[in-house]
Amino acid sequence: MKKGAISFLILILFVIATFIGQLYYNASVVKTTFNEILLISSNISEKLVDNFFSKDERLKKDAQNKIKKIVLKDLGYDNWLDYIDYIEVKIYPADVVDNEKEDLIIALNISKDLGVIGIYKKYNDGYVYVDKIENLAYIDNVSTLRYKPKNLIFIIVDEELEENIGAFFYDKYTRIFTKKNSSYEEVFRFSSNYEGYFYEKWTKPKLKNPKWYKLVEYGSIEQITDENLDLHIKASKIIQIFESEESNIDSIPEKFILIKEKNLELDYFWSDKYKYFIQGEGITKDNEVVGIIESSDQFADYYLDLSDKYYKIIDKNGKIKYISSNNLRLLNLK
């Protein structure tokens, strides 16, 4: 190899080394990993976000499509690119990466029952993809909650799910996610509007004159409060059970009669021990202390007497299980 070629190669290597060194320096300054910096070629610019919120419909539409393409690729949903015109995008600016800057939460409603969230960290004059939340239903709204005493950031997602084939139900609910074990995990779920149907013939095919039941739940999260450095979610719920006037028909009847109504006041609190919002604790027959997330009598279908009472619990390792009330002694259920 000639000396000129060697000198040129050395120069190229020096430039590359300098560039990589600068990337590492930038990453340390903004607390961004090296892998995140390498994604800068597909970042979302501030200008693109400004256009997304523009009142100019042409600019807004163009920005929407560009952002949808970027997010679909970043989240690994490239197979949906052909359906981009049918995908809905929503953007929520918020400091969610704890960098004291306004990051972006970008929600995509890919279909009526499939949603996904991409989280983009502020970097220079744009935003770089850093994380995602998957397996969501249709996303109505996203908000955040910062809990400073424990340096926690919660992402609150309002979702809707409607199933008219086979299951016959509608559910509008709120879920809360926070970062656990390097990914976002659900730590709370609560239905604000649920309506479902149950036909006795499904479980008792030989039953004479089987009836339909309509199950309704109206819930509201009344406040999320920081009480004496403890994070509480106070909620209320109305459960209603309706019975059909007609019987032995295979389609959902039009007329129902209210046969039972129950009012509940619920209090959840954040537990550092279980990293979850729980209602209290209990102890199993194996002398294991567990967190109580909820009980079956807090849901409408319990009142159809299809099963015995049970609890949804979480152990100290974060594993969620269901346990019969006969195998659990309550310690401090609120």
mmCIF file of C-alpha atoms in Angstrom:
data_model
loop_
_atom_site.group_PDB
_atom_site.id
_atom_site.type_symbol
_atom_site.label_atom_id
_atom_site.label_comp_id
_atom_site.label_asym_id
_atom_site.label_seq_id
_atom_site.Cartn_x
_atom_site.Cartn_y
_atom_site.Cartn_z
ATOM 1 C CA MET A 1 0.000 0.000 0.000
ATOM 2 C CA LYS A 2 1.354 3.427 -0.948
ATOM 3 C CA LYS A 3 2.201 5.999 1.728
ATOM 4 C CA GLY A 4 -0.525 8.363 0.441
ATOM 5 C CA ALA A 5 -3.174 5.684 0.768
ATOM 6 C CA ILE A 6 -1.961 4.809 4.252
ATOM 7 C CA SER A 7 -2.086 8.465 5.303
ATOM 8 C CA PHE A 8 -5.603 8.807 3.899
ATOM 9 C CA LEU A 9 -6.735 5.669 5.753
ATOM 10 C CA ILE A 10 -5.264 6.971 9.012
ATOM 11 C CA LEU A 11 -7.085 10.280 8.487
ATOM 12 C CA ILE A 12 -10.390 8.491 7.923
ATOM 13 C CA LEU A 13 -9.897 6.385 11.062
ATOM 14 C CA PHE A 14 -9.073 9.514 13.053
ATOM 15 C CA VAL A 15 -12.248 11.258 11.875
ATOM 16 C CA ILE A 16 -14.360 8.202 12.757
ATOM 17 C CA ALA A 17 -12.745 7.939 16.191
ATOM 18 C CA THR A 18 -13.347 11.643 16.818
ATOM 19 C CA PHE A 19 -16.988 11.320 15.761
ATOM 20 C CA ILE A 20 -17.574 8.329 18.060
ATOM 21 C CA GLY A 21 -15.851 10.136 20.908
ATOM 22 C CA GLN A 22 -18.140 13.123 20.424
ATOM 23 C CA LEU A 23 -21.171 10.858 20.467
ATOM 24 C CA TYR A 24 -20.094 9.369 23.783
ATOM 25 C CA TYR A 25 -19.513 12.858 25.184
ATOM 26 C CA ASN A 26 -22.941 14.037 24.059
ATOM 27 C CA ALA A 27 -24.521 10.942 25.524
ATOM 28 C CA SER A 28 -22.949 11.566 28.917
ATOM 29 C CA VAL A 29 -24.037 15.209 28.906
ATOM 30 C CA VAL A 30 -27.725 14.437 28.300
ATOM 31 C CA LYS A 31 -27.765 11.035 30.037
ATOM 32 C CA THR A 32 -28.580 9.301 26.763
ATOM 33 C CA THR A 33 -27.146 5.897 25.948
ATOM 34 C CA PHE A 34 -24.855 5.421 22.979
ATOM 35 C CA ASN A 35 -27.423 3.183 21.253
ATOM 36 C CA GLU A 36 -30.025 5.928 21.547
ATOM 37 C CA ILE A 37 -27.698 8.457 19.927
ATOM 38 C CA LEU A 38 -27.179 6.145 16.954
ATOM 39 C CA LEU A 39 -30.935 6.379 16.305
ATOM 40 C CA ILE A 40 -30.612 10.113 15.698
ATOM 41 C CA SER A 41 -31.097 9.582 11.935
ATOM 42 C CA SER A 42 -34.724 8.619 12.574
ATOM 43 C CA ASN A 43 -35.436 11.129 15.315
ATOM 44 C CA ILE A 44 -38.485 13.382 15.433
ATOM 45 C CA SER A 45 -37.552 17.030 15.049
ATOM 46 C CA GLU A 46 -39.082 19.909 17.012
ATOM 47 C CA LYS A 47 -40.240 21.390 13.715
ATOM 48 C CA LEU A 48 -42.127 18.199 12.866
ATOM 49 C CA VAL A 49 -43.858 18.298 16.259
ATOM 50 C CA ASP A 50 -44.727 21.978 15.772
ATOM 51 C CA ASN A 51 -46.272 21.093 12.419
ATOM 52 C CA PHE A 52 -48.253 18.300 14.072
ATOM 53 C CA PHE A 53 -49.932 20.864 16.339
ATOM 54 C CA SER A 54 -50.289 23.415 13.533
ATOM 55 C CA LYS A 55 -53.676 24.859 12.554
ATOM 56 C CA ASP A 56 -52.596 24.521 8.937
ATOM 57 C CA GLU A 57 -54.298 21.273 7.925
ATOM 58 C CA ARG A 58 -51.786 20.551 5.147
ATOM 59 C CA LEU A 59 -48.793 20.846 7.494
ATOM 60 C CA LYS A 60 -50.616 18.878 10.196
ATOM 61 C CA LYS A 61 -51.531 16.000 7.866
ATOM 62 C CA ASP A 62 -48.004 15.758 6.472
ATOM 63 C CA ALA A 63 -46.518 15.772 9.995
ATOM 64 C CA GLN A 64 -48.951 13.103 11.152
ATOM 65 C CA ASN A 65 -47.956 10.713 8.382
ATOM 66 C CA LYS A 66 -44.228 11.300 8.881
ATOM 67 C CA ILE A 67 -44.504 10.750 12.630
ATOM 68 C CA LYS A 68 -46.607 7.610 12.168
ATOM 69 C CA LYS A 69 -43.990 6.142 9.819
ATOM 70 C CA ILE A 70 -41.144 6.908 12.214
ATOM 71 C CA VAL A 71 -42.936 5.495 15.262
ATOM 72 C CA LEU A 72 -44.138 2.349 13.480
ATOM 73 C CA LYS A 73 -40.573 1.589 12.385
ATOM 74 C CA ASP A 74 -39.055 2.422 15.782
ATOM 75 C CA LEU A 75 -41.546 0.185 17.618
ATOM 76 C CA GLY A 76 -41.203 -2.700 15.160
ATOM 77 C CA TYR A 77 -44.637 -2.395 13.559
ATOM 78 C CA ASP A 78 -43.396 -2.018 9.974
ATOM 79 C CA ASN A 79 -46.060 -4.457 8.777
ATOM 80 C CA TRP A 80 -48.684 -1.781 9.442
ATOM 81 C CA LEU A 81 -47.100 0.857 7.183
ATOM 82 C CA ASP A 82 -49.506 0.029 4.339
ATOM 83 C CA TYR A 83 -52.420 0.978 6.602
ATOM 84 C CA ILE A 84 -50.965 4.285 7.746
ATOM 85 C CA ASP A 85 -53.989 6.308 6.576
ATOM 86 C CA TYR A 86 -56.185 4.380 9.017
ATOM 87 C CA ILE A 87 -53.856 4.728 12.000
ATOM 88 C CA GLU A 88 -54.541 7.466 14.548
ATOM 89 C CA VAL A 89 -51.671 9.294 16.248
ATOM 90 C CA LYS A 90 -51.779 11.336 19.455
ATOM 91 C CA ILE A 91 -48.881 13.233 21.032
ATOM 92 C CA TYR A 92 -48.542 14.139 24.715
ATOM 93 C CA PRO A 93 -45.558 16.325 25.706
ATOM 94 C CA ALA A 94 -44.378 15.462 29.239
ATOM 95 C CA ASP A 95 -41.203 14.919 31.245
ATOM 96 C CA VAL A 96 -41.415 11.160 31.394
ATOM 97 C CA VAL A 97 -37.732 10.188 31.252
ATOM 98 C CA ASP A 98 -36.872 12.280 34.344
ATOM 99 C CA ASN A 99 -34.522 14.604 32.484
ATOM 100 C CA GLU A 100 -36.322 17.850 33.439
ATOM 101 C CA LYS A 101 -37.161 18.362 29.768
ATOM 102 C CA GLU A 102 -40.382 17.999 27.836
ATOM 103 C CA ASP A 103 -40.226 14.546 26.258
ATOM 104 C CA LEU A 104 -42.920 13.006 24.063
ATOM 105 C CA ILE A 105 -45.412 10.229 24.636
ATOM 106 C CA ILE A 106 -46.715 9.216 21.204
ATOM 107 C CA ALA A 107 -49.801 6.992 21.110
ATOM 108 C CA LEU A 108 -50.796 5.085 17.981
ATOM 109 C CA ASN A 109 -54.227 3.527 17.596
ATOM 110 C CA ILE A 110 -53.393 0.928 14.985
ATOM 111 C CA SER A 111 -56.909 -0.524 14.980
ATOM 112 C CA LYS A 112 -60.052 -0.230 17.085
ATOM 113 C CA ASP A 113 -58.653 -2.664 19.634
ATOM 114 C CA LEU A 114 -54.878 -2.346 19.261
ATOM 115 C CA GLY A 115 -52.877 0.551 20.640
ATOM 116 C CA VAL A 116 -49.186 1.122 21.310
ATOM 117 C CA ILE A 117 -47.160 3.908 22.894
ATOM 118 C CA GLY A 118 -43.701 5.131 21.953
ATOM 119 C CA ILE A 119 -41.667 7.200 24.408
ATOM 120 C CA TYR A 120 -39.266 9.743 22.923
ATOM 121 C CA LYS A 121 -36.559 11.499 24.893
ATOM 122 C CA LYS A 122 -35.663 15.136 24.248
ATOM 123 C CA TYR A 123 -32.255 15.404 22.621
ATOM 124 C CA ASN A 124 -30.897 18.670 21.180
ATOM 125 C CA ASP A 125 -33.529 19.968 18.746
ATOM 126 C CA GLY A 126 -35.423 16.692 18.447
ATOM 127 C CA TYR A 127 -36.667 13.572 20.160
ATOM 128 C CA VAL A 128 -35.090 10.097 20.196
ATOM 129 C CA TYR A 129 -36.989 6.843 20.724
ATOM 130 C CA VAL A 130 -36.155 5.157 24.045
ATOM 131 C CA ASP A 131 -39.028 2.879 25.096
ATOM 132 C CA LYS A 132 -42.530 1.569 24.393
ATOM 133 C CA ILE A 133 -45.695 0.229 26.021
ATOM 134 C CA GLU A 134 -47.459 -2.508 24.062
ATOM 135 C CA ASN A 135 -50.564 -4.700 24.267
ATOM 136 C CA LEU A 136 -52.927 -1.771 24.723
ATOM 137 C CA ALA A 137 -56.510 -1.439 23.532
ATOM 138 C CA TYR A 138 -57.812 1.720 21.822
ATOM 139 C CA ILE A 139 -56.113 4.673 23.539
ATOM 140 C CA ASP A 140 -58.408 7.548 24.559
ATOM 141 C CA ASN A 141 -55.958 9.629 26.539
ATOM 142 C CA VAL A 142 -52.545 9.581 28.190
ATOM 143 C CA SER A 143 -51.350 11.591 31.185
ATOM 144 C CA THR A 144 -48.488 11.388 33.674
ATOM 145 C CA LEU A 145 -48.026 11.580 37.420
ATOM 146 C CA ARG A 146 -44.740 12.332 39.148
ATOM 147 C CA TYR A 147 -44.293 11.013 42.692
ATOM 148 C CA LYS A 148 -41.307 12.964 43.979
ATOM 149 C CA PRO A 149 -40.823 11.268 47.391
ATOM 150 C CA LYS A 150 -39.944 7.992 45.622
ATOM 151 C CA ASN A 151 -38.678 9.544 42.356
ATOM 152 C CA LEU A 152 -41.340 7.671 40.371
ATOM 153 C CA ILE A 153 -43.065 8.669 37.148
ATOM 154 C CA PHE A 154 -46.359 6.991 36.276
ATOM 155 C CA ILE A 155 -47.951 6.913 32.830
ATOM 156 C CA ILE A 156 -51.753 6.862 33.042
ATOM 157 C CA VAL A 157 -53.536 5.413 29.995
ATOM 158 C CA ASP A 158 -57.289 5.559 29.391
ATOM 159 C CA GLU A 159 -58.376 2.734 27.056
ATOM 160 C CA GLU A 160 -61.506 1.353 25.398
ATOM 161 C CA LEU A 161 -62.252 -2.209 24.344
ATOM 162 C CA GLU A 162 -65.395 -3.371 22.589
ATOM 163 C CA GLU A 163 -66.087 -6.971 21.643
ATOM 164 C CA ASN A 164 -69.305 -7.775 19.806
ATOM 165 C CA ILE A 165 -68.415 -11.235 18.554
ATOM 166 C CA GLY A 166 -68.773 -14.035 21.082
ATOM 167 C CA ALA A 167 -68.048 -12.124 24.293
ATOM 168 C CA PHE A 168 -70.561 -9.241 24.055
ATOM 169 C CA PHE A 169 -68.880 -6.610 26.232
ATOM 170 C CA TYR A 170 -67.648 -3.020 26.319
ATOM 171 C CA ASP A 171 -64.994 -1.842 28.751
ATOM 172 C CA LYS A 172 -63.571 1.623 29.281
ATOM 173 C CA TYR A 173 -60.764 1.521 31.808
ATOM 174 C CA THR A 174 -57.683 3.230 33.180
ATOM 175 C CA ARG A 175 -54.319 1.575 33.529
ATOM 176 C CA ILE A 176 -51.200 2.955 35.179
ATOM 177 C CA PHE A 177 -47.688 1.959 34.117
ATOM 178 C CA THR A 178 -44.269 2.673 35.577
ATOM 179 C CA LYS A 179 -40.725 1.591 34.785
ATOM 180 C CA LYS A 180 -39.846 -1.730 36.427
ATOM 181 C CA ASN A 181 -37.049 -4.109 35.471
ATOM 182 C CA SER A 182 -36.036 -1.999 32.444
ATOM 183 C CA SER A 183 -39.543 -1.955 30.951
ATOM 184 C CA TYR A 184 -42.919 -0.371 31.594
ATOM 185 C CA GLU A 185 -45.253 -2.609 33.556
ATOM 186 C CA GLU A 186 -48.870 -2.271 34.637
ATOM 187 C CA VAL A 187 -49.296 -1.387 38.329
ATOM 188 C CA PHE A 188 -53.009 -0.485 38.418
ATOM 189 C CA ARG A 189 -56.218 -1.105 36.461
ATOM 190 C CA PHE A 190 -59.736 0.179 37.033
ATOM 191 C CA SER A 191 -62.886 0.101 34.884
ATOM 192 C CA SER A 192 -64.912 3.298 34.634
ATOM 193 C CA ASN A 193 -67.599 1.964 32.295
ATOM 194 C CA TYR A 194 -68.208 -1.727 31.758
ATOM 195 C CA GLU A 195 -71.163 -3.468 30.144
ATOM 196 C CA GLY A 196 -71.276 -7.188 29.452
ATOM 197 C CA TYR A 197 -73.826 -9.925 28.845
ATOM 198 C CA PHE A 198 -74.072 -13.475 30.099
ATOM 199 C CA TYR A 199 -76.416 -16.225 28.873
ATOM 200 C CA GLU A 200 -77.039 -19.125 31.261
ATOM 201 C CA LYS A 201 -77.096 -21.544 28.333
ATOM 202 C CA TRP A 202 -73.352 -20.989 27.839
ATOM 203 C CA THR A 203 -72.517 -22.856 31.040
ATOM 204 C CA LYS A 204 -75.674 -24.965 31.383
ATOM 205 C CA PRO A 205 -76.693 -26.122 27.875
ATOM 206 C CA LYS A 206 -79.492 -28.336 29.198
ATOM 207 C CA LEU A 207 -81.028 -25.686 31.456
ATOM 208 C CA LYS A 208 -84.716 -25.070 30.756
ATOM 209 C CA ASN A 209 -85.680 -21.460 30.070
ATOM 210 C CA PRO A 210 -82.150 -19.984 30.412
ATOM 211 C CA LYS A 211 -82.034 -16.236 30.959
ATOM 212 C CA TRP A 212 -79.758 -13.429 29.861
ATOM 213 C CA TYR A 213 -78.044 -11.132 32.347
ATOM 214 C CA LYS A 214 -76.661 -7.666 31.708
ATOM 215 C CA LEU A 215 -73.699 -6.752 33.912
ATOM 216 C CA VAL A 216 -72.901 -3.076 34.416
ATOM 217 C CA GLU A 217 -70.117 -1.282 36.296
ATOM 218 C CA TYR A 218 -69.812 2.494 36.620
ATOM 219 C CA GLY A 219 -66.582 3.561 38.270
ATOM 220 C CA SER A 220 -64.738 6.793 38.884
ATOM 221 C CA ILE A 221 -61.302 7.621 40.188
ATOM 222 C CA GLU A 222 -62.135 10.468 42.515
ATOM 223 C CA GLN A 223 -58.637 11.502 43.420
ATOM 224 C CA ILE A 224 -55.009 10.452 43.377
ATOM 225 C CA THR A 225 -53.485 11.968 46.483
ATOM 226 C CA ASP A 226 -50.164 12.165 48.245
ATOM 227 C CA GLU A 227 -51.089 11.670 51.895
ATOM 228 C CA ASN A 228 -48.186 11.820 54.342
ATOM 229 C CA LEU A 229 -45.810 10.732 51.580
ATOM 230 C CA ASP A 230 -48.129 7.809 50.709
ATOM 231 C CA LEU A 231 -49.677 7.668 47.259
ATOM 232 C CA HIS A 232 -53.387 6.781 47.324
ATOM 233 C CA ILE A 233 -56.003 6.208 44.629
ATOM 234 C CA LYS A 234 -59.531 6.661 45.919
ATOM 235 C CA ALA A 235 -62.271 5.284 43.694
ATOM 236 C CA SER A 236 -65.959 4.476 43.783
ATOM 237 C CA LYS A 237 -67.982 1.946 41.835
ATOM 238 C CA ILE A 238 -71.622 1.080 41.218
ATOM 239 C CA ILE A 239 -72.381 -2.509 40.208
ATOM 240 C CA GLN A 240 -75.726 -3.374 38.632
ATOM 241 C CA ILE A 241 -77.127 -6.756 37.631
ATOM 242 C CA PHE A 242 -80.051 -6.914 35.206
ATOM 243 C CA GLU A 243 -82.119 -9.979 34.310
ATOM 244 C CA SER A 244 -83.919 -10.469 31.000
ATOM 245 C CA GLU A 245 -87.700 -10.531 30.918
ATOM 246 C CA GLU A 246 -87.570 -13.122 28.143
ATOM 247 C CA SER A 247 -85.864 -16.509 28.317
ATOM 248 C CA ASN A 248 -84.567 -19.204 25.988
ATOM 249 C CA ILE A 249 -83.620 -16.862 23.134
ATOM 250 C CA ASP A 250 -80.225 -16.926 21.443
ATOM 251 C CA SER A 251 -79.887 -13.181 20.795
ATOM 252 C CA ILE A 252 -79.492 -10.426 23.382
ATOM 253 C CA PRO A 253 -82.981 -9.329 24.486
ATOM 254 C CA GLU A 254 -84.038 -5.696 24.531
ATOM 255 C CA LYS A 255 -85.667 -5.566 27.964
ATOM 256 C CA PHE A 256 -83.932 -6.163 31.288
ATOM 257 C CA ILE A 257 -84.996 -5.700 34.900
ATOM 258 C CA LEU A 258 -82.605 -4.461 37.602
ATOM 259 C CA ILE A 259 -82.311 -7.213 40.231
ATOM 260 C CA LYS A 260 -79.247 -6.162 42.227
ATOM 261 C CA GLU A 261 -77.199 -3.020 42.868
ATOM 262 C CA LYS A 262 -74.072 -2.584 44.977
ATOM 263 C CA ASN A 263 -72.011 0.518 45.814
ATOM 264 C CA LEU A 264 -68.308 0.279 46.610
ATOM 265 C CA GLU A 265 -65.734 2.724 47.971
ATOM 266 C CA LEU A 266 -62.208 1.556 47.184
ATOM 267 C CA ASP A 267 -58.833 2.782 48.396
ATOM 268 C CA TYR A 268 -55.589 1.685 46.736
ATOM 269 C CA PHE A 269 -52.146 2.694 47.971
ATOM 270 C CA TRP A 270 -48.701 2.454 46.421
ATOM 271 C CA SER A 271 -46.578 -0.267 47.999
ATOM 272 C CA ASP A 272 -42.801 -0.100 47.701
ATOM 273 C CA LYS A 273 -42.704 -3.706 48.854
ATOM 274 C CA TYR A 274 -44.726 -5.001 45.890
ATOM 275 C CA LYS A 275 -44.178 -2.095 43.475
ATOM 276 C CA TYR A 276 -47.920 -2.065 42.829
ATOM 277 C CA PHE A 277 -51.105 -0.284 43.912
ATOM 278 C CA ILE A 278 -52.781 -2.611 46.429
ATOM 279 C CA GLN A 279 -55.780 -2.485 48.762
ATOM 280 C CA GLY A 280 -54.131 -4.287 51.649
ATOM 281 C CA GLU A 281 -52.238 -7.414 52.637
ATOM 282 C CA GLY A 282 -53.078 -10.975 53.548
ATOM 283 C CA ILE A 283 -51.308 -14.150 54.609
ATOM 284 C CA THR A 284 -51.665 -17.461 52.783
ATOM 285 C CA LYS A 285 -51.878 -20.939 54.291
ATOM 286 C CA ASP A 286 -48.158 -21.225 53.545
ATOM 287 C CA ASN A 287 -47.562 -18.214 55.828
ATOM 288 C CA GLU A 288 -46.595 -16.023 52.883
ATOM 289 C CA VAL A 289 -47.532 -12.353 53.236
ATOM 290 C CA VAL A 290 -48.923 -11.033 49.946
ATOM 291 C CA GLY A 291 -50.405 -7.826 48.595
ATOM 292 C CA ILE A 292 -54.120 -7.771 47.777
ATOM 293 C CA ILE A 293 -54.840 -6.067 44.468
ATOM 294 C CA GLU A 294 -58.594 -6.713 44.360
ATOM 295 C CA SER A 295 -61.286 -9.266 45.187
ATOM 296 C CA SER A 296 -63.813 -10.930 42.903
ATOM 297 C CA ASP A 297 -66.798 -9.376 44.719
ATOM 298 C CA GLN A 298 -65.703 -5.994 43.344
ATOM 299 C CA PHE A 299 -66.870 -7.078 39.878
ATOM 300 C CA ALA A 300 -70.334 -7.622 38.453
ATOM 301 C CA ASP A 301 -69.915 -11.213 37.277
ATOM 302 C CA TYR A 302 -69.300 -12.354 40.873
ATOM 303 C CA TYR A 303 -72.983 -11.835 41.598
ATOM 304 C CA LEU A 304 -73.993 -14.493 39.075
ATOM 305 C CA ASP A 305 -72.674 -17.077 41.575
ATOM 306 C CA LEU A 306 -70.451 -18.709 38.965
ATOM 307 C CA SER A 307 -67.556 -19.212 41.375
ATOM 308 C CA ASP A 308 -66.504 -18.806 44.995
ATOM 309 C CA LYS A 309 -64.910 -15.580 46.173
ATOM 310 C CA TYR A 310 -61.225 -15.169 45.315
ATOM 311 C CA TYR A 311 -58.507 -12.541 45.537
ATOM 312 C CA LYS A 312 -56.036 -11.234 43.002
ATOM 313 C CA ILE A 313 -52.737 -11.042 44.863
ATOM 314 C CA ILE A 314 -49.096 -10.144 44.264
ATOM 315 C CA ASP A 315 -46.120 -11.680 46.053
ATOM 316 C CA LYS A 316 -42.822 -10.076 47.053
ATOM 317 C CA ASN A 317 -41.284 -11.162 43.716
ATOM 318 C CA GLY A 318 -43.936 -9.319 41.727
ATOM 319 C CA LYS A 319 -45.761 -12.458 40.604
ATOM 320 C CA ILE A 320 -49.531 -12.013 40.317
ATOM 321 C CA LYS A 321 -51.785 -14.930 41.267
ATOM 322 C CA TYR A 322 -55.395 -15.700 42.122
ATOM 323 C CA ILE A 323 -56.268 -17.381 45.398
ATOM 324 C CA SER A 324 -59.482 -18.607 47.006
ATOM 325 C CA SER A 325 -60.732 -16.552 49.940
ATOM 326 C CA ASN A 326 -60.627 -19.775 51.974
ATOM 327 C CA ASN A 327 -56.840 -19.863 51.576
ATOM 328 C CA LEU A 328 -56.131 -16.271 52.572
ATOM 329 C CA ARG A 329 -56.367 -14.486 55.913
ATOM 330 C CA LEU A 330 -56.753 -10.724 55.653
ATOM 331 C CA LEU A 331 -54.250 -8.580 57.537
ATOM 332 C CA ASN A 332 -55.045 -4.976 56.722
ATOM 333 C CA LEU A 333 -57.459 -4.780 53.819
ATOM 334 C CA LYS A 334 -58.785 -1.214 53.619
#
